XYZ file of C-alpha atoms in Angstrom:
540
model
C 247.230 -4.710 -266.936
C 245.146 -6.259 -269.288
C 247.322 -9.103 -270.010
C 247.193 -9.405 -266.217
C 243.669 -9.674 -266.397
C 243.140 -12.087 -269.082
C 246.074 -14.427 -267.651
C 244.148 -14.356 -264.397
C 241.161 -16.502 -265.527
C 243.365 -18.825 -267.603
C 245.168 -19.596 -264.240
C 242.023 -19.972 -262.395
C 240.808 -22.387 -264.992
C 243.941 -24.522 -265.109
C 243.804 -24.701 -261.101
C 239.745 -25.674 -261.142
C 240.369 -28.686 -263.883
C 240.632 -32.086 -261.756
C 244.166 -34.029 -261.721
C 243.977 -36.247 -264.612
C 242.613 -40.098 -263.733
C 245.264 -42.340 -263.127
C 244.413 -45.994 -264.160
C 242.683 -48.452 -262.026
C 244.948 -50.475 -259.868
C 242.552 -53.590 -261.152
C 243.885 -53.376 -264.734
C 246.225 -56.222 -264.374
C 245.587 -59.846 -265.147
C 246.123 -61.500 -261.843
C 243.490 -59.214 -260.338
C 241.061 -60.006 -263.544
C 241.733 -63.457 -262.815
C 240.727 -63.313 -258.982
C 237.560 -61.122 -259.612
C 236.369 -63.825 -262.152
C 237.194 -66.173 -259.546
C 235.255 -64.474 -256.917
C 232.244 -63.683 -258.990
C 231.823 -67.030 -260.345
C 231.932 -68.642 -256.967
C 229.338 -66.023 -256.061
C 227.047 -66.765 -258.655
C 227.356 -70.643 -257.622
C 226.793 -69.913 -253.958
C 223.866 -67.739 -254.674
C 222.426 -70.500 -257.180
C 222.882 -73.228 -254.821
C 221.504 -71.518 -251.695
C 218.132 -70.970 -254.144
C 218.399 -75.028 -255.038
C 218.793 -75.906 -251.159
C 215.709 -73.608 -250.308
C 213.742 -74.951 -252.806
C 214.449 -78.395 -253.027
C 213.247 -79.463 -249.335
C 215.812 -82.331 -249.377
C 218.884 -82.119 -247.015
C 221.822 -83.203 -249.153
C 225.382 -83.213 -247.494
C 227.079 -82.878 -250.362
C 225.342 -79.336 -251.574
C 226.015 -78.307 -248.125
C 229.351 -78.768 -248.186
C 230.002 -76.901 -251.527
C 227.844 -73.836 -250.981
C 229.330 -73.424 -247.411
C 232.505 -74.893 -247.021
C 234.395 -75.178 -250.336
C 232.764 -72.113 -252.703
C 233.085 -69.931 -250.334
C 236.987 -71.125 -249.728
C 237.210 -70.246 -253.745
C 235.579 -66.912 -253.113
C 237.788 -65.691 -250.725
C 240.959 -67.032 -253.023
C 239.550 -65.091 -255.532
C 239.274 -62.294 -253.370
C 243.008 -62.557 -252.425
C 244.190 -62.719 -256.216
C 242.531 -59.412 -256.267
C 244.169 -57.881 -253.527
C 247.462 -59.203 -254.238
C 247.161 -58.168 -257.946
C 246.726 -54.378 -256.913
C 249.388 -54.834 -254.672
C 251.813 -55.994 -257.258
C 250.497 -53.125 -259.879
C 251.029 -50.339 -256.986
C 254.524 -51.535 -256.802
C 255.048 -51.872 -260.479
C 253.853 -48.216 -261.033
C 256.067 -46.820 -258.185
C 259.011 -47.539 -260.178
C 258.505 -44.843 -261.825
C 259.044 -41.874 -260.319
C 255.785 -39.874 -259.067
C 253.315 -42.320 -260.711
C 251.419 -42.613 -257.675
C 251.556 -41.510 -254.168
C 253.564 -43.478 -251.373
C 250.209 -43.969 -249.829
C 246.734 -44.095 -251.192
C 245.269 -40.924 -251.098
C 241.568 -40.657 -249.461
C 239.709 -37.158 -250.129
C 236.205 -37.433 -249.834
C 235.745 -33.921 -251.343
C 236.730 -35.461 -254.490
C 233.210 -36.853 -256.018
C 235.389 -39.636 -257.883
C 237.160 -40.725 -254.973
C 233.841 -40.162 -252.530
C 231.749 -42.563 -254.929
C 234.763 -45.347 -255.124
C 234.633 -44.921 -251.443
C 231.175 -45.696 -250.789
C 230.747 -48.474 -253.420
C 234.252 -50.245 -252.040
C 232.257 -49.774 -248.546
C 228.923 -51.464 -249.513
C 231.009 -54.288 -251.229
C 232.674 -54.820 -247.878
C 229.579 -54.857 -245.927
C 227.938 -57.069 -248.175
C 231.120 -59.232 -247.877
C 231.245 -59.435 -244.538
C 227.401 -59.936 -243.991
C 227.876 -63.070 -246.495
C 230.852 -64.017 -244.682
C 229.400 -63.904 -241.107
C 225.904 -65.806 -242.416
C 228.296 -68.558 -244.334
C 230.378 -68.791 -241.426
C 227.427 -69.911 -239.393
C 225.834 -72.288 -242.127
C 229.509 -73.674 -242.619
C 229.361 -73.906 -238.207
C 225.583 -75.292 -238.320
C 226.043 -77.673 -241.274
C 229.392 -79.375 -239.978
C 227.435 -80.346 -236.757
C 224.533 -81.899 -238.204
C 224.012 -85.499 -238.499
C 224.300 -85.640 -242.554
C 228.005 -84.343 -242.554
C 228.951 -86.557 -240.035
C 227.250 -89.630 -241.571
C 226.370 -89.073 -245.285
C 229.500 -86.873 -246.575
C 232.169 -89.799 -245.935
C 231.086 -93.281 -247.437
C 233.558 -94.918 -244.664
C 230.738 -93.862 -242.065
C 227.921 -95.812 -243.732
C 227.863 -98.848 -241.125
C 227.438 -96.275 -238.507
C 225.105 -94.232 -240.225
C 222.560 -96.817 -241.008
C 222.905 -98.463 -237.574
C 222.546 -95.254 -235.988
C 219.002 -94.468 -237.859
C 217.634 -97.724 -236.153
C 219.114 -97.273 -233.064
C 217.609 -95.347 -229.882
C 219.375 -92.237 -230.171
C 218.504 -91.819 -233.951
C 216.819 -88.210 -233.240
C 220.043 -86.931 -231.205
C 222.860 -85.330 -233.230
C 226.590 -87.061 -233.404
C 228.169 -84.364 -232.082
C 225.909 -83.818 -228.992
C 227.838 -87.271 -227.719
C 230.818 -87.207 -229.717
C 231.894 -83.907 -229.324
C 229.879 -81.851 -226.683
C 229.333 -78.342 -225.807
C 232.194 -75.555 -225.826
C 234.612 -74.397 -227.677
C 237.746 -76.653 -226.577
C 236.042 -80.061 -227.884
C 235.136 -78.310 -230.924
C 238.416 -77.532 -231.879
C 239.349 -80.909 -230.887
C 236.643 -82.321 -233.258
C 237.688 -80.237 -236.341
C 241.325 -81.207 -235.984
C 240.604 -85.040 -235.621
C 238.380 -84.248 -238.810
C 241.535 -83.303 -240.770
C 243.374 -86.176 -239.808
C 240.447 -88.566 -240.429
C 240.194 -86.604 -243.802
C 243.651 -87.609 -245.014
C 242.903 -91.197 -243.983
C 240.183 -91.332 -246.206
C 241.866 -89.678 -248.861
C 244.300 -92.239 -249.255
C 242.377 -95.021 -248.150
C 244.360 -95.962 -244.985
C 241.385 -95.926 -242.742
C 240.385 -98.797 -240.403
C 238.250 -101.511 -241.620
C 235.858 -101.695 -239.269
C 236.286 -98.507 -237.836
C 237.656 -99.295 -234.698
C 235.977 -98.931 -231.112
C 235.838 -97.951 -228.595
C 236.952 -94.153 -229.184
C 239.945 -93.809 -226.829
C 239.973 -90.219 -226.590
C 235.713 -90.051 -226.202
C 234.871 -87.418 -223.643
C 233.829 -88.156 -220.518
C 229.945 -89.196 -220.259
C 229.203 -86.793 -217.545
C 229.929 -84.221 -219.844
C 227.684 -85.297 -222.674
C 225.344 -88.143 -221.637
C 224.333 -86.378 -218.448
C 223.165 -83.382 -220.385
C 219.828 -85.918 -221.246
C 220.398 -88.720 -218.880
C 219.773 -87.432 -215.152
C 222.565 -89.461 -213.224
C 221.274 -88.792 -209.846
C 217.501 -90.055 -210.608
C 216.631 -93.618 -208.780
C 215.063 -95.687 -211.685
C 214.206 -98.742 -209.200
C 213.330 -101.730 -210.916
C 211.951 -102.102 -214.398
C 209.925 -105.172 -216.142
C 211.611 -106.602 -219.036
C 210.354 -109.338 -221.283
C 212.505 -111.098 -223.600
C 210.894 -113.376 -226.523
C 213.050 -115.794 -228.482
C 211.904 -118.267 -231.212
C 213.179 -121.790 -231.767
C 215.254 -123.402 -234.793
C 212.552 -126.010 -235.241
C 210.358 -126.211 -237.872
C 207.803 -124.527 -235.618
C 209.347 -121.607 -234.760
C 208.785 -122.330 -231.157
C 208.199 -119.038 -229.212
C 209.984 -118.383 -226.277
C 209.686 -115.607 -223.397
C 211.583 -114.554 -220.056
C 209.892 -111.909 -217.983
C 212.838 -110.623 -215.516
C 212.692 -107.748 -213.039
C 215.924 -105.600 -214.188
C 217.160 -104.282 -210.805
C 218.334 -100.638 -212.535
C 218.621 -99.163 -209.060
C 220.442 -95.608 -208.529
C 223.674 -94.480 -207.890
C 222.642 -91.476 -205.364
C 221.644 -91.841 -201.822
C 219.805 -88.740 -201.811
C 217.136 -89.859 -204.385
C 217.014 -93.618 -203.315
C 219.187 -96.652 -202.174
C 222.426 -97.073 -204.041
C 222.084 -100.381 -205.490
C 221.234 -102.506 -208.653
C 223.066 -101.933 -211.800
C 223.543 -98.098 -211.775
C 225.468 -98.835 -208.356
C 228.518 -98.380 -210.954
C 227.324 -95.007 -211.380
C 230.473 -93.650 -209.601
C 228.784 -91.190 -207.638
C 229.439 -92.562 -204.235
C 232.071 -95.281 -206.016
C 235.109 -94.957 -207.601
C 235.758 -98.096 -210.100
C 239.048 -98.096 -212.180
C 240.408 -101.073 -214.182
C 242.849 -102.231 -216.473
C 242.192 -104.006 -219.948
C 244.999 -106.410 -222.067
C 242.766 -106.040 -224.927
C 241.657 -102.167 -227.189
C 237.631 -103.163 -226.990
C 237.997 -103.695 -223.154
C 236.803 -106.854 -223.246
C 239.190 -108.649 -221.009
C 239.885 -107.188 -217.845
C 242.608 -107.781 -215.822
C 242.425 -106.010 -212.805
C 239.445 -103.773 -211.079
C 239.565 -101.277 -208.130
C 236.873 -100.239 -205.920
C 237.063 -97.108 -203.782
C 234.151 -96.516 -201.521
C 233.122 -93.215 -200.071
C 234.945 -93.465 -196.908
C 238.227 -93.612 -199.079
C 238.541 -97.780 -198.280
C 239.987 -99.336 -201.545
C 239.552 -103.091 -202.424
C 241.604 -104.630 -205.743
C 240.357 -107.510 -207.361
C 242.765 -109.426 -210.083
C 241.718 -112.093 -212.937
C 242.564 -115.553 -211.779
C 243.811 -116.254 -215.302
C 245.320 -112.649 -215.732
C 249.228 -113.207 -216.772
C 250.157 -109.466 -215.670
C 252.679 -109.096 -212.870
C 251.842 -106.762 -209.911
C 254.474 -104.167 -211.167
C 252.815 -104.419 -214.965
C 249.611 -103.712 -213.318
C 250.801 -100.612 -211.211
C 252.541 -99.432 -214.579
C 249.449 -99.993 -216.879
C 247.073 -97.177 -217.802
C 244.231 -97.258 -215.863
C 240.595 -96.436 -216.800
C 238.183 -94.513 -214.380
C 234.792 -96.584 -215.283
C 232.215 -94.650 -217.266
C 228.523 -95.247 -218.285
C 229.972 -96.446 -221.979
C 232.082 -98.953 -220.150
C 228.362 -100.825 -220.038
C 226.600 -98.850 -222.718
C 229.360 -98.867 -225.134
C 226.888 -99.513 -228.034
C 223.909 -97.004 -226.769
C 223.790 -96.045 -230.665
C 225.388 -97.853 -233.835
C 223.803 -101.146 -232.607
C 224.866 -104.277 -234.672
C 222.266 -106.631 -233.731
C 223.367 -110.295 -234.100
C 221.334 -112.180 -236.648
C 219.875 -114.417 -233.949
C 218.459 -111.205 -232.136
C 217.220 -109.735 -235.265
C 215.584 -112.592 -236.449
C 213.565 -112.816 -233.231
C 212.342 -109.255 -233.437
C 211.598 -109.049 -236.819
C 209.039 -112.506 -235.559
C 208.077 -110.763 -232.508
C 206.677 -107.859 -234.434
C 205.326 -109.896 -237.235
C 207.702 -108.724 -240.151
C 208.523 -112.454 -240.839
C 205.686 -115.062 -240.797
C 206.210 -117.182 -238.280
C 203.971 -120.281 -239.647
C 207.130 -120.530 -242.470
C 208.511 -123.620 -241.365
C 212.065 -122.905 -240.384
C 211.908 -119.640 -241.234
C 214.499 -118.639 -237.926
C 216.926 -121.291 -238.773
C 217.291 -120.409 -242.549
C 217.172 -116.675 -241.994
C 219.759 -116.754 -239.359
C 221.822 -119.182 -241.834
C 221.614 -117.029 -244.493
C 222.796 -114.084 -242.391
C 225.763 -115.611 -240.881
C 227.466 -116.690 -243.951
C 230.449 -114.630 -245.100
C 229.799 -112.624 -248.497
C 232.511 -110.620 -250.407
C 229.763 -107.778 -251.099
C 226.223 -106.606 -249.872
C 225.137 -107.218 -253.672
C 226.427 -110.625 -253.386
C 224.180 -111.096 -249.952
C 221.066 -109.854 -250.935
C 221.034 -112.066 -253.868
C 222.289 -115.209 -251.896
C 219.489 -114.363 -249.517
C 216.886 -114.188 -252.004
C 218.109 -117.541 -254.066
C 218.559 -119.186 -250.526
C 214.894 -118.848 -248.778
C 213.352 -119.315 -252.251
C 215.153 -122.501 -252.793
C 214.491 -124.009 -249.775
C 210.685 -123.646 -249.650
C 210.462 -124.799 -253.482
C 212.455 -127.932 -252.956
C 211.496 -128.650 -249.519
C 207.715 -127.314 -248.793
C 206.541 -126.988 -252.481
C 202.930 -126.254 -250.869
C 204.094 -123.409 -249.020
C 206.088 -122.201 -251.395
C 203.188 -121.901 -253.749
C 200.502 -121.545 -251.366
C 202.258 -118.415 -249.276
C 204.334 -116.977 -252.104
C 203.730 -113.700 -250.606
C 204.947 -114.271 -247.292
C 208.341 -115.740 -248.438
C 208.692 -112.606 -250.434
C 208.062 -110.810 -247.419
C 210.530 -112.776 -245.855
C 213.246 -112.253 -248.859
C 212.656 -108.320 -248.260
C 212.731 -108.646 -244.767
C 215.956 -110.614 -244.017
C 217.546 -109.030 -246.835
C 216.668 -105.237 -244.800
C 218.469 -107.028 -241.446
C 221.542 -107.825 -243.461
C 221.863 -104.119 -245.073
C 220.987 -102.940 -241.573
C 223.720 -104.814 -239.402
C 226.100 -106.072 -241.781
C 228.477 -104.472 -244.088
C 231.082 -106.733 -245.834
C 233.052 -103.925 -247.072
C 233.784 -102.216 -244.247
C 234.461 -105.850 -242.502
C 231.692 -104.627 -239.834
C 229.181 -106.459 -237.855
C 228.029 -107.794 -234.581
C 231.280 -109.546 -234.058
C 233.568 -106.605 -234.422
C 231.332 -104.323 -232.156
C 230.475 -106.456 -229.233
C 227.652 -104.846 -227.188
C 228.275 -104.842 -223.350
C 224.579 -104.597 -222.158
C 223.722 -107.705 -220.872
C 225.701 -110.954 -221.545
C 223.958 -112.841 -224.417
C 225.960 -112.970 -227.487
C 229.004 -111.125 -225.358
C 230.808 -111.097 -222.083
C 229.344 -107.843 -221.106
C 228.599 -108.082 -217.508
C 230.934 -111.261 -217.220
C 233.974 -109.537 -217.848
C 234.078 -108.224 -214.298
C 231.339 -110.392 -212.838
C 232.591 -114.140 -213.432
C 233.185 -114.869 -210.035
C 237.366 -115.339 -211.152
C 238.090 -111.671 -209.683
C 239.489 -112.172 -206.440
C 241.299 -109.757 -203.847
C 244.496 -110.666 -201.814
C 241.880 -111.266 -198.867
C 239.716 -113.593 -200.844
C 236.848 -111.437 -201.772
C 235.331 -112.022 -205.348
C 233.351 -109.975 -207.859
C 229.694 -111.794 -207.413
C 228.337 -113.646 -210.071
C 225.295 -114.199 -208.713
C 222.767 -113.158 -211.526
C 220.331 -111.894 -208.910
C 222.011 -108.755 -208.567
C 221.262 -107.270 -212.119
C 217.881 -109.221 -212.091
C 215.235 -111.492 -211.061
C 213.781 -113.826 -213.535
C 209.658 -113.895 -212.626
C 208.476 -116.716 -215.116
C 209.179 -118.344 -218.531
C 207.012 -119.271 -221.234
C 207.833 -122.067 -223.623
C 205.099 -124.089 -225.638
C 202.107 -122.019 -224.130
C 203.148 -123.196 -220.423
C 204.097 -120.864 -218.173
C 206.208 -121.490 -215.378
C 207.092 -119.632 -212.198
C 210.713 -119.169 -211.590
C 212.263 -120.917 -208.609
C 214.353 -118.149 -206.165
C 214.456 -115.907 -209.141
C 216.679 -117.712 -211.075
C 216.586 -118.379 -215.239
C 215.985 -121.875 -216.062
C 217.800 -123.191 -219.077
C 215.807 -125.018 -221.724
C 218.487 -127.252 -221.712
C 219.852 -128.915 -218.297
C 222.715 -127.085 -217.527
C 222.791 -126.788 -214.085
C 222.806 -124.051 -211.572
C 222.157 -120.914 -213.501
C 225.876 -118.891 -212.927
C 227.832 -121.924 -213.644
C 227.988 -121.216 -217.108
C 228.371 -118.305 -219.155
C 225.655 -117.714 -221.878
C 228.380 -115.790 -224.542
C 230.139 -119.248 -224.491
C 227.794 -120.940 -226.645
C 225.693 -118.194 -228.082
C 227.574 -116.242 -230.565
C 224.370 -114.412 -232.459
C 224.944 -116.241 -236.102
C 222.956 -119.439 -234.868
C 221.127 -120.142 -231.874
C 224.116 -122.081 -230.130
C 227.690 -122.583 -231.083
C 229.377 -125.004 -228.839
C 232.394 -124.159 -227.473
C 233.750 -127.702 -228.393
C 234.413 -128.340 -232.219
C 231.298 -130.586 -232.717
C 230.455 -129.933 -236.217
C 226.871 -129.255 -237.369
C 224.794 -128.974 -234.353
C 221.595 -130.041 -235.873
C 223.289 -133.561 -235.911
C 222.681 -134.283 -232.022
C 220.834 -133.131 -229.171
C 222.184 -130.620 -226.111
C 220.671 -133.668 -223.743
C 222.906 -136.332 -225.128
C 225.984 -134.723 -222.885
C 224.023 -132.178 -220.973
C 222.469 -134.754 -218.213
C 221.299 -132.927 -215.049
C 224.249 -130.728 -213.710
C 226.887 -132.672 -215.207
C 228.481 -130.972 -218.235
C 230.431 -133.524 -220.059
C 233.128 -132.915 -222.547
C 232.394 -135.424 -225.123
C 229.428 -136.434 -227.601
């Protein structure tokens, strides 16, 4: 009996002893390496996040590192940890009874309970950080800085965007719009773009228009109310001559913006094209949609009129098989932002704003000439502009060079700014590569269709009467204001009746005028040598 009594406490003590601790599954090189990667990434994320909070600047590369690249490395480290534990468990199971088939979760065991609570805390923190990081990553990829600054290829677009009317609108609001479908499309497109940037196979310049652009009714219409009637709006155009005095000229017009909804006002003017009551489709023969070969107009009653360009080389069968585009806002407003102003226009704007001193002789002519030259790099252009302007006044106007040195230095800075804003030699991008379809001064614009040469099979034509879109009120030249006759614009040179010629045939934006015939330096003759009254001759 005594032996049995002594053996009972011994057996009880053996039963109360905890089972021997098995080594942690983390004890393998793969898990240790993954833990090091995850810990280093987490530490870097915290440090960069603190830097972002305290720096006060929005660096696109900092955001990419903090919310996209480093979280990816941290997740990779966690995957390595789990993979190492899985491999270690498989290795130990080769030894009989080394580890159970499935992990044992016994919360009555203090050791396992502590491990479970610790693991649950780590998982909670990881999920919370992942959710926060994912939201911040999404927010960052939707920012202007990510779209424009992360990729040097987009420098021309970003630079022109920052001085355009929509500078305070995010890129994604126009290029993506709301909804998950287009968000996913944009990110998939971004992967393709990243590939081209990585291997240097991207287009120079960036091609436009974007042929897979979302319909304007799903993007632009969120801010611009299509049904609103706008009526007529006053517009004043200021130009400066290429003469020594930089002679100013002004034209005041009523622009017939009109409206497209009969519920809010007359369906007339430019916004008649807004497709609320009309359905206009067209066929273009070039990627930039500058050559319109065929136009179809369907009114609200279902009547259809088709117009074909007189000089179109497409057969009826080719037109029937050609892809047709329904007219959208961006077919006219094709540069609502990312506007590349031609030198002629940008110098006019600077003169009108007082950024260039109009008292400097020939400042318009010389500035436009320097801006229009072909340069290999931006640095070359910046030096050439400075040397060119200073040399011109030093050699031709020494009194002006010494007496208005501050104005000349200011002119150099302003002309350099114009070039760096609208011309990018490295990307082969300027006003010529991205024509603006609003108006018709430097590009065909309205005249792509309204040229009087698009004819229906019944003899109807798409009118080229300028008064459909605007009425000239008066013009000022040499300080003298003259009322317009019948609302028509009077050209400074006698070219005949308005509508018999197209502005862009001569005005190319790089000089005040570029003759369609090869006549050499335009300063060697006067327009009136050939243009007498209504006759436009073809010889000097």
